[in-house]
Amino acid sequence: MIGYVLPTGAAVDIDPHFVEFLSGLGDYARSHELDLVLSPADADDQETTYRRIVANRQVDAVYISSPRPADRRVALVNTLGIPFIVHGRSEGFDFDYPYLDIDNEGAFHEAARLLVQLGHRRLALINGDDRETFAIHRERGLRRALAASGLTLGDRHVCSVVMTEENGYRAARRLLEQDGAPTAIACSSLIMALGVVRAVRDLGLSIPGDVSLIAHDDVFPWLKPENFSVPLSTTRASIRLAGARIAERLAARISGLEEGARGEVWPVDLVVRGSVAGAHA
């Protein structure tokens, strides 16, 4: 039995990224006769629930998602003597732990490098929660690519928001209505990119004529980048496959076939479509 502590409360949204990940994990669990238990917890005190479900032997293994640097959940579960895996990575520990992540830093480094090669000098980033490691890594990769060409990412060209279509719209409006507006935007989610496209249209601008756009594609079956009004360039990694892989590794750890603290980092594809072009004058 696999356990997950589900943060709840007024400030918590169950977003499509989580649902897609859970679908992959659930598909593997069902086909291998594993059960999945979701235990609700206060978003600010998940550790109490982890202690309870482990002490009561309610589950055989747990996974942790949306990690932050020096994540208290990782530090705790590492001491509880139960098999676990982290979806993503934390930082700042003096111990190793098992995880599955994608190369977020490399993905956004390559996206930014392409945009710089196309002549863009004013890039913007519409990112997820900047307290979470994936968002930190994406910003780090973008900044590293800019620095290699003697460029910088100004603070006013960075937006960190909950990854919804409406937040993508608002962030894009704020970026594109300012003086010295960016000529290219890197966006952490296809869902937010829907809002970016709407904002560009409402401002009377065009993609890629006025603004180039690259977004991260978690490979939702119901939202395909090639079906955008202008086919969208993306960094691409399936979050559903990640869910299945987490379940596979947890099953192996429960049975003793996987031991130790092995990290696994998947490469991310850069798929170039019609939403990027040379920078306008």
GROMACS .gro file of N, CA and C in nm, residues 12-150:
model
  417
   12VAL      N    1  -0.491   2.584  -0.076
   12VAL     CA    2  -0.441   2.472  -0.156
   12VAL      C    3  -0.537   2.443  -0.271
   13ASP      N    4  -0.483   2.436  -0.391
   13ASP     CA    5  -0.561   2.397  -0.508
   13ASP      C    6  -0.513   2.261  -0.557
   14ILE      N    7  -0.606   2.175  -0.595
   14ILE     CA    8  -0.569   2.049  -0.660
   14ILE      C    9  -0.562   2.078  -0.809
   15ASP      N   10  -0.441   2.088  -0.862
   15ASP     CA   11  -0.427   2.133  -1.000
   15ASP      C   12  -0.414   2.016  -1.095
   16PRO      N   13  -0.428   2.041  -1.226
   16PRO     CA   14  -0.422   1.933  -1.325
   16PRO      C   15  -0.289   1.860  -1.329
   17HIS      N   16  -0.179   1.926  -1.290
   17HIS     CA   17  -0.050   1.859  -1.288
   17HIS      C   18  -0.052   1.744  -1.187
   18PHE      N   19  -0.108   1.769  -1.070
   18PHE     CA   20  -0.119   1.665  -0.968
   18PHE      C   21  -0.209   1.552  -1.015
   19VAL      N   22  -0.321   1.586  -1.076
   19VAL     CA   23  -0.415   1.484  -1.122
   19VAL      C   24  -0.351   1.395  -1.229
   20GLU      N   25  -0.276   1.456  -1.320
   20GLU     CA   26  -0.211   1.378  -1.426
   20GLU      C   27  -0.104   1.286  -1.368
   21PHE      N   28  -0.025   1.337  -1.273
   21PHE     CA   29   0.074   1.254  -1.205
   21PHE      C   30   0.006   1.137  -1.134
   22LEU      N   31  -0.101   1.167  -1.062
   22LEU     CA   32  -0.172   1.064  -0.987
   22LEU      C   33  -0.233   0.959  -1.080
   23SER      N   34  -0.272   1.000  -1.200
   23SER     CA   35  -0.325   0.904  -1.297
   23SER      C   36  -0.219   0.802  -1.335
   24GLY      N   37  -0.097   0.849  -1.359
   24GLY     CA   38   0.011   0.757  -1.392
   24GLY      C   39   0.044   0.664  -1.278
   25LEU      N   40   0.052   0.720  -1.157
   25LEU     CA   41   0.081   0.637  -1.041
   25LEU      C   42  -0.031   0.535  -1.019
   26GLY      N   43  -0.155   0.581  -1.033
   26GLY     CA   44  -0.269   0.493  -1.012
   26GLY      C   45  -0.279   0.382  -1.115
   27ASP      N   46  -0.246   0.413  -1.240
   27ASP     CA   47  -0.248   0.310  -1.345
   27ASP      C   48  -0.153   0.196  -1.311
   28TYR      N   49  -0.031   0.232  -1.268
   28TYR     CA   50   0.066   0.128  -1.233
   28TYR      C   51   0.019   0.052  -1.109
   29ALA      N   52  -0.028   0.125  -1.008
   29ALA     CA   53  -0.071   0.059  -0.885
   29ALA      C   54  -0.184  -0.040  -0.912
   30ARG      N   55  -0.283   0.002  -0.992
   30ARG     CA   56  -0.396  -0.086  -1.022
   30ARG      C   57  -0.351  -0.213  -1.093
   31SER      N   58  -0.265  -0.198  -1.193
   31SER     CA   59  -0.223  -0.314  -1.272
   31SER      C   60  -0.130  -0.407  -1.195
   32HIS      N   61  -0.075  -0.360  -1.083
   32HIS     CA   62   0.014  -0.444  -1.002
   32HIS      C   63  -0.044  -0.471  -0.863
   33GLU      N   64  -0.176  -0.453  -0.851
   33GLU     CA   65  -0.249  -0.487  -0.729
   33GLU      C   66  -0.193  -0.415  -0.606
   34LEU      N   67  -0.161  -0.287  -0.626
   34LEU     CA   68  -0.120  -0.200  -0.516
   34LEU      C   69  -0.234  -0.103  -0.486
   35ASP      N   70  -0.252  -0.070  -0.360
   35ASP     CA   71  -0.351   0.030  -0.322
   35ASP      C   72  -0.283   0.163  -0.294
   36LEU      N   73  -0.357   0.270  -0.315
   36LEU     CA   74  -0.308   0.405  -0.291
   36LEU      C   75  -0.397   0.470  -0.186
   37VAL      N   76  -0.337   0.522  -0.081
   37VAL     CA   77  -0.409   0.586   0.028
   37VAL      C   78  -0.370   0.733   0.032
   38LEU      N   79  -0.470   0.821   0.025
   38LEU     CA   80  -0.447   0.965   0.039
   38LEU      C   81  -0.490   1.007   0.179
   39SER      N   82  -0.398   1.067   0.253
   39SER     CA   83  -0.426   1.112   0.389
   39SER      C   84  -0.425   1.264   0.394
   40PRO      N   85  -0.539   1.329   0.414
   40PRO     CA   86  -0.542   1.476   0.417
   40PRO      C   87  -0.469   1.530   0.538
   41ALA      N   88  -0.406   1.646   0.518
   41ALA     CA   89  -0.331   1.709   0.627
   41ALA      C   90  -0.331   1.859   0.608
   42ASP      N   91  -0.316   1.930   0.718
   42ASP     CA   92  -0.297   2.074   0.710
   42ASP      C   93  -0.171   2.102   0.629
   43ALA      N   94  -0.180   2.194   0.534
   43ALA     CA   95  -0.067   2.220   0.445
   43ALA      C   96   0.058   2.262   0.521
   44ASP      N   97   0.042   2.323   0.638
   44ASP     CA   98   0.156   2.371   0.714
   44ASP      C   99   0.206   2.271   0.817
   45ASP      N  100   0.142   2.157   0.827
   45ASP     CA  101   0.185   2.056   0.926
   45ASP      C  102   0.161   1.916   0.871
   46GLN      N  103   0.226   1.884   0.760
   46GLN     CA  104   0.213   1.751   0.702
   46GLN      C  105   0.291   1.647   0.781
   47GLU      N  106   0.394   1.691   0.855
   47GLU     CA  107   0.479   1.597   0.926
   47GLU      C  108   0.401   1.515   1.029
   48THR      N  109   0.303   1.577   1.095
   48THR     CA  110   0.224   1.505   1.194
   48THR      C  111   0.152   1.387   1.130
   49THR      N  112   0.099   1.407   1.011
   49THR     CA  113   0.028   1.300   0.942
   49THR      C  114   0.124   1.190   0.898
   50TYR      N  115   0.242   1.228   0.850
   50TYR     CA  116   0.341   1.125   0.815
   50TYR      C  117   0.374   1.039   0.937
   51ARG      N  118   0.395   1.102   1.051
   51ARG     CA  119   0.427   1.025   1.171
   51ARG      C  120   0.314   0.929   1.205
   52ARG      N  121   0.191   0.977   1.194
   52ARG     CA  122   0.076   0.894   1.231
   52ARG      C  123   0.059   0.774   1.140
   53ILE      N  124   0.063   0.795   1.008
   53ILE     CA  125   0.037   0.682   0.918
   53ILE      C  126   0.150   0.579   0.923
   54VAL      N  127   0.272   0.626   0.953
   54VAL     CA  128   0.383   0.531   0.967
   54VAL      C  129   0.371   0.456   1.100
   55ALA      N  130   0.343   0.528   1.208
   55ALA     CA  131   0.332   0.464   1.339
   55ALA      C  132   0.218   0.363   1.342
   56ASN      N  133   0.109   0.393   1.272
   56ASN     CA  134  -0.007   0.303   1.269
   56ASN      C  135   0.006   0.193   1.164
   57ARG      N  136   0.115   0.193   1.092
   57ARG     CA  137   0.141   0.093   0.987
   57ARG      C  138   0.028   0.087   0.885
   58GLN      N  139  -0.019   0.206   0.849
   58GLN     CA  140  -0.129   0.212   0.752
   58GLN      C  141  -0.081   0.191   0.609
   59VAL      N  142   0.046   0.217   0.583
   59VAL     CA  143   0.100   0.206   0.447
   59VAL      C  144   0.236   0.136   0.452
   60ASP      N  145   0.278   0.087   0.335
   60ASP     CA  146   0.408   0.020   0.324
   60ASP      C  147   0.516   0.112   0.270
   61ALA      N  148   0.476   0.222   0.207
   61ALA     CA  149   0.571   0.317   0.149
   61ALA      C  150   0.497   0.448   0.127
   62VAL      N  151   0.573   0.557   0.115
   62VAL     CA  152   0.513   0.688   0.088
   62VAL      C  153   0.593   0.760  -0.020
   63TYR      N  154   0.527   0.855  -0.084
   63TYR     CA  155   0.601   0.945  -0.172
   63TYR      C  156   0.572   1.088  -0.132
   64ILE      N  157   0.667   1.174  -0.164
   64ILE     CA  158   0.660   1.317  -0.131
   64ILE      C  159   0.667   1.394  -0.261
   65SER      N  160   0.581   1.495  -0.276
   65SER     CA  161   0.582   1.575  -0.398
   65SER      C  162   0.600   1.722  -0.365
   66SER      N  163   0.628   1.801  -0.470
   66SER     CA  164   0.647   1.946  -0.458
   66SER      C  165   0.749   1.983  -0.351
   67PRO      N  166   0.867   1.921  -0.354
   67PRO     CA  167   0.965   1.950  -0.249
   67PRO      C  168   1.022   2.091  -0.259
   68ARG      N  169   1.064   2.141  -0.143
   68ARG     CA  170   1.132   2.269  -0.132
   68ARG      C  171   1.274   2.244  -0.080
   69PRO      N  172   1.363   2.341  -0.091
   69PRO     CA  173   1.496   2.324  -0.031
   69PRO      C  174   1.484   2.294   0.119
   70ALA      N  175   1.570   2.202   0.165
   70ALA     CA  176   1.569   2.162   0.306
   70ALA      C  177   1.428   2.126   0.353
   71ASP      N  178   1.358   2.049   0.272
   71ASP     CA  179   1.218   2.016   0.299
   71ASP      C  180   1.206   1.933   0.426
   72ARG      N  181   1.124   1.980   0.519
   72ARG     CA  182   1.110   1.913   0.649
   72ARG      C  183   1.049   1.773   0.634
   73ARG      N  184   0.966   1.753   0.531
   73ARG     CA  185   0.905   1.621   0.511
   73ARG      C  186   1.010   1.518   0.475
   74VAL      N  187   1.103   1.557   0.389
   74VAL     CA  188   1.210   1.465   0.349
   74VAL      C  189   1.297   1.431   0.470
   75ALA      N  190   1.334   1.534   0.546
   75ALA     CA  191   1.417   1.512   0.664
   75ALA      C  192   1.349   1.417   0.762
   76LEU      N  193   1.217   1.433   0.780
   76LEU     CA  194   1.144   1.347   0.873
   76LEU      C  195   1.133   1.205   0.822
   77VAL      N  196   1.081   1.187   0.701
   77VAL     CA  197   1.055   1.052   0.651
   77VAL      C  198   1.184   0.972   0.641
   78ASN      N  199   1.296   1.039   0.618
   78ASN     CA  200   1.425   0.970   0.613
   78ASN      C  201   1.460   0.904   0.747
   79THR      N  202   1.397   0.949   0.856
   79THR     CA  203   1.425   0.891   0.988
   79THR      C  204   1.321   0.789   1.032
   80LEU      N  205   1.214   0.771   0.956
   80LEU     CA  206   1.101   0.691   1.004
   80LEU      C  207   1.111   0.542   0.968
   81GLY      N  208   1.208   0.506   0.889
   81GLY     CA  209   1.228   0.364   0.859
   81GLY      C  210   1.126   0.306   0.765
   82ILE      N  211   1.068   0.386   0.676
   82ILE     CA  212   0.971   0.338   0.579
   82ILE      C  213   1.023   0.368   0.439
   83PRO      N  214   1.002   0.279   0.342
   83PRO     CA  215   1.044   0.310   0.205
   83PRO      C  216   0.974   0.436   0.153
   84PHE      N  217   1.050   0.520   0.083
   84PHE     CA  218   0.991   0.643   0.029
   84PHE      C  219   1.068   0.687  -0.094
   85ILE      N  220   1.004   0.772  -0.173
   85ILE     CA  221   1.068   0.837  -0.287
   85ILE      C  222   1.012   0.979  -0.295
   86VAL      N  223   1.096   1.071  -0.337
   86VAL     CA  224   1.056   1.209  -0.358
   86VAL      C  225   1.036   1.233  -0.507
   87HIS      N  226   0.921   1.290  -0.543
   87HIS     CA  227   0.899   1.333  -0.681
   87HIS      C  228   0.951   1.475  -0.692
   88GLY      N  229   1.069   1.491  -0.749
   88GLY     CA  230   1.141   1.617  -0.749
   88GLY      C  231   1.262   1.603  -0.658
   89ARG      N  232   1.325   1.716  -0.629
   89ARG     CA  233   1.444   1.715  -0.544
   89ARG      C  234   1.435   1.825  -0.439
   90SER      N  235   1.490   1.795  -0.324
   90SER     CA  236   1.515   1.897  -0.225
   90SER      C  237   1.666   1.926  -0.227
   91GLU      N  238   1.711   2.019  -0.147
   91GLU     CA  239   1.852   2.054  -0.142
   91GLU      C  240   1.887   2.090   0.002
   92GLY      N  241   2.017   2.087   0.031
   92GLY     CA  242   2.063   2.135   0.161
   92GLY      C  243   2.071   2.030   0.269
   93PHE      N  244   2.069   1.901   0.232
   93PHE     CA  245   2.080   1.794   0.330
   93PHE      C  246   2.222   1.736   0.330
   94ASP      N  247   2.260   1.674   0.442
   94ASP     CA  248   2.389   1.605   0.448
   94ASP      C  249   2.370   1.454   0.431
   95PHE      N  250   2.256   1.414   0.374
   95PHE     CA  251   2.231   1.273   0.346
   95PHE      C  252   2.171   1.261   0.206
   96ASP      N  253   2.186   1.144   0.146
   96ASP     CA  254   2.125   1.116   0.017
   96ASP      C  255   1.988   1.051   0.039
   97TYR      N  256   1.903   1.059  -0.061
   97TYR     CA  257   1.769   1.002  -0.050
   97TYR      C  258   1.721   0.968  -0.191
   98PRO      N  259   1.627   0.875  -0.204
   98PRO     CA  260   1.579   0.836  -0.337
   98PRO      C  261   1.482   0.939  -0.394
   99TYR      N  262   1.499   0.970  -0.520
   99TYR     CA  263   1.410   1.067  -0.584
   99TYR      C  264   1.401   1.039  -0.733
  100LEU      N  265   1.299   1.096  -0.795
  100LEU     CA  266   1.284   1.102  -0.940
  100LEU      C  267   1.254   1.246  -0.976
  101ASP      N  268   1.331   1.299  -1.070
  101ASP     CA  269   1.313   1.438  -1.110
  101ASP      C  270   1.338   1.447  -1.259
  102ILE      N  271   1.300   1.560  -1.318
  102ILE     CA  272   1.342   1.592  -1.454
  102ILE      C  273   1.447   1.701  -1.447
  103ASP      N  274   1.521   1.718  -1.555
  103ASP     CA  275   1.628   1.817  -1.558
  103ASP      C  276   1.568   1.955  -1.585
  104ASN      N  277   1.507   2.012  -1.482
  104ASN     CA  278   1.443   2.143  -1.497
  104ASN      C  279   1.543   2.252  -1.532
  105GLU      N  280   1.658   2.249  -1.469
  105GLU     CA  281   1.758   2.352  -1.498
  105GLU      C  282   1.807   2.341  -1.643
  106GLY      N  283   1.838   2.219  -1.686
  106GLY     CA  284   1.883   2.200  -1.823
  106GLY      C  285   1.777   2.236  -1.925
  107ALA      N  286   1.651   2.206  -1.894
  107ALA     CA  287   1.543   2.236  -1.988
  107ALA      C  288   1.531   2.385  -2.014
  108PHE      N  289   1.531   2.464  -1.908
  108PHE     CA  290   1.513   2.608  -1.927
  108PHE      C  291   1.642   2.676  -1.971
  109HIS      N  292   1.754   2.613  -1.944
  109HIS     CA  293   1.880   2.662  -2.002
  109HIS      C  294   1.875   2.650  -2.154
  110GLU      N  295   1.832   2.535  -2.204
  110GLU     CA  296   1.826   2.515  -2.349
  110GLU      C  297   1.721   2.604  -2.414
  111ALA      N  298   1.607   2.621  -2.347
  111ALA     CA  299   1.504   2.710  -2.401
  111ALA      C  300   1.555   2.853  -2.413
  112ALA      N  301   1.621   2.901  -2.307
  112ALA     CA  302   1.674   3.037  -2.310
  112ALA      C  303   1.787   3.051  -2.410
  113ARG      N  304   1.869   2.948  -2.421
  113ARG     CA  305   1.980   2.954  -2.516
  113ARG      C  306   1.928   2.967  -2.659
  114LEU      N  307   1.821   2.895  -2.691
  114LEU     CA  308   1.760   2.906  -2.824
  114LEU      C  309   1.711   3.049  -2.848
  115LEU      N  310   1.644   3.105  -2.749
  115LEU     CA  311   1.591   3.241  -2.766
  115LEU      C  312   1.703   3.343  -2.783
  116VAL      N  313   1.811   3.327  -2.710
  116VAL     CA  314   1.926   3.417  -2.726
  116VAL      C  315   1.987   3.401  -2.865
  117GLN      N  316   1.996   3.278  -2.912
  117GLN     CA  317   2.049   3.255  -3.047
  117GLN      C  318   1.963   3.320  -3.153
  118LEU      N  319   1.834   3.336  -3.124
  118LEU     CA  320   1.743   3.401  -3.218
  118LEU      C  321   1.747   3.554  -3.206
  119GLY      N  322   1.834   3.604  -3.121
  119GLY     CA  323   1.853   3.748  -3.111
  119GLY      C  324   1.779   3.817  -2.999
  120HIS      N  325   1.712   3.741  -2.914
  120HIS     CA  326   1.637   3.803  -2.804
  120HIS      C  327   1.732   3.845  -2.692
  121ARG      N  328   1.712   3.965  -2.643
  121ARG     CA  329   1.794   4.019  -2.535
  121ARG      C  330   1.711   4.051  -2.411
  122ARG      N  331   1.582   4.061  -2.426
  122ARG     CA  332   1.493   4.085  -2.312
  122ARG      C  333   1.400   3.965  -2.296
  123LEU      N  334   1.439   3.876  -2.208
  123LEU     CA  335   1.360   3.756  -2.181
  123LEU      C  336   1.285   3.772  -2.049
  124ALA      N  337   1.172   3.706  -2.040
  124ALA     CA  338   1.095   3.703  -1.916
  124ALA      C  339   1.063   3.558  -1.880
  125LEU      N  340   1.038   3.535  -1.753
  125LEU     CA  341   1.004   3.403  -1.702
  125LEU      C  342   0.874   3.411  -1.623
  126ILE      N  343   0.776   3.332  -1.665
  126ILE     CA  344   0.654   3.313  -1.586
  126ILE      C  345   0.665   3.174  -1.524
  127ASN      N  346   0.690   3.171  -1.395
  127ASN     CA  347   0.732   3.050  -1.327
  127ASN      C  348   0.626   3.006  -1.226
  128GLY      N  349   0.645   2.886  -1.172
  128GLY     CA  350   0.561   2.840  -1.064
  128GLY      C  351   0.608   2.897  -0.930
  129ASP      N  352   0.565   2.834  -0.823
  129ASP     CA  353   0.595   2.878  -0.687
  129ASP      C  354   0.746   2.880  -0.665
  130ASP      N  355   0.803   2.998  -0.641
  130ASP     CA  356   0.948   3.008  -0.632
  130ASP      C  357   1.003   2.956  -0.500
  131ARG      N  358   0.917   2.901  -0.414
  131ARG     CA  359   0.965   2.830  -0.295
  131ARG      C  360   0.996   2.685  -0.325
  132GLU      N  361   0.950   2.635  -0.440
  132GLU     CA  362   0.968   2.494  -0.474
  132GLU      C  363   1.090   2.475  -0.563
  133THR      N  364   1.156   2.361  -0.547
  133THR     CA  365   1.285   2.340  -0.611
  133THR      C  366   1.275   2.340  -0.762
  134PHE      N  367   1.168   2.286  -0.818
  134PHE     CA  368   1.159   2.282  -0.964
  134PHE      C  369   1.164   2.423  -1.022
  135ALA      N  370   1.095   2.517  -0.957
  135ALA     CA  371   1.092   2.655  -1.005
  135ALA      C  372   1.228   2.722  -0.986
  136ILE      N  373   1.293   2.694  -0.875
  136ILE     CA  374   1.427   2.747  -0.851
  136ILE      C  375   1.522   2.699  -0.959
  137HIS      N  376   1.515   2.570  -0.994
  137HIS     CA  377   1.604   2.515  -1.096
  137HIS      C  378   1.575   2.574  -1.234
  138ARG      N  379   1.448   2.596  -1.265
  138ARG     CA  380   1.416   2.654  -1.396
  138ARG      C  381   1.469   2.796  -1.408
  139GLU      N  382   1.451   2.875  -1.305
  139GLU     CA  383   1.504   3.011  -1.309
  139GLU      C  384   1.656   3.009  -1.316
  140ARG      N  385   1.719   2.917  -1.243
  140ARG     CA  386   1.864   2.906  -1.245
  140ARG      C  387   1.915   2.873  -1.385
  141GLY      N  388   1.847   2.781  -1.453
  141GLY     CA  389   1.889   2.744  -1.588
  141GLY      C  390   1.876   2.859  -1.685
  142LEU      N  391   1.766   2.933  -1.676
  142LEU     CA  392   1.745   3.047  -1.764
  142LEU      C  393   1.850   3.155  -1.739
  143ARG      N  394   1.876   3.184  -1.613
  143ARG     CA  395   1.977   3.285  -1.580
  143ARG      C  396   2.115   3.242  -1.628
  144ARG      N  397   2.146   3.116  -1.617
  144ARG     CA  398   2.277   3.067  -1.660
  144ARG      C  399   2.296   3.084  -1.810
  145ALA      N  400   2.191   3.057  -1.887
  145ALA     CA  401   2.200   3.075  -2.032
  145ALA      C  402   2.218   3.221  -2.068
  146LEU      N  403   2.147   3.309  -2.001
  146LEU     CA  404   2.162   3.452  -2.027
  146LEU      C  405   2.302   3.500  -1.990
  147ALA      N  406   2.351   3.457  -1.875
  147ALA     CA  407   2.483   3.501  -1.830
  147ALA      C  408   2.592   3.460  -1.927
  148ALA      N  409   2.576   3.345  -1.992
  148ALA     CA  410   2.677   3.300  -2.088
  148ALA      C  411   2.689   3.394  -2.206
  149SER      N  412   2.586   3.475  -2.231
  149SER     CA  413   2.589   3.573  -2.340
  149SER      C  414   2.598   3.716  -2.286
  150GLY      N  415   2.633   3.730  -2.159
  150GLY     CA  416   2.647   3.863  -2.101
  150GLY      C  417   2.516   3.933  -2.073
   0.00000   0.00000   0.00000
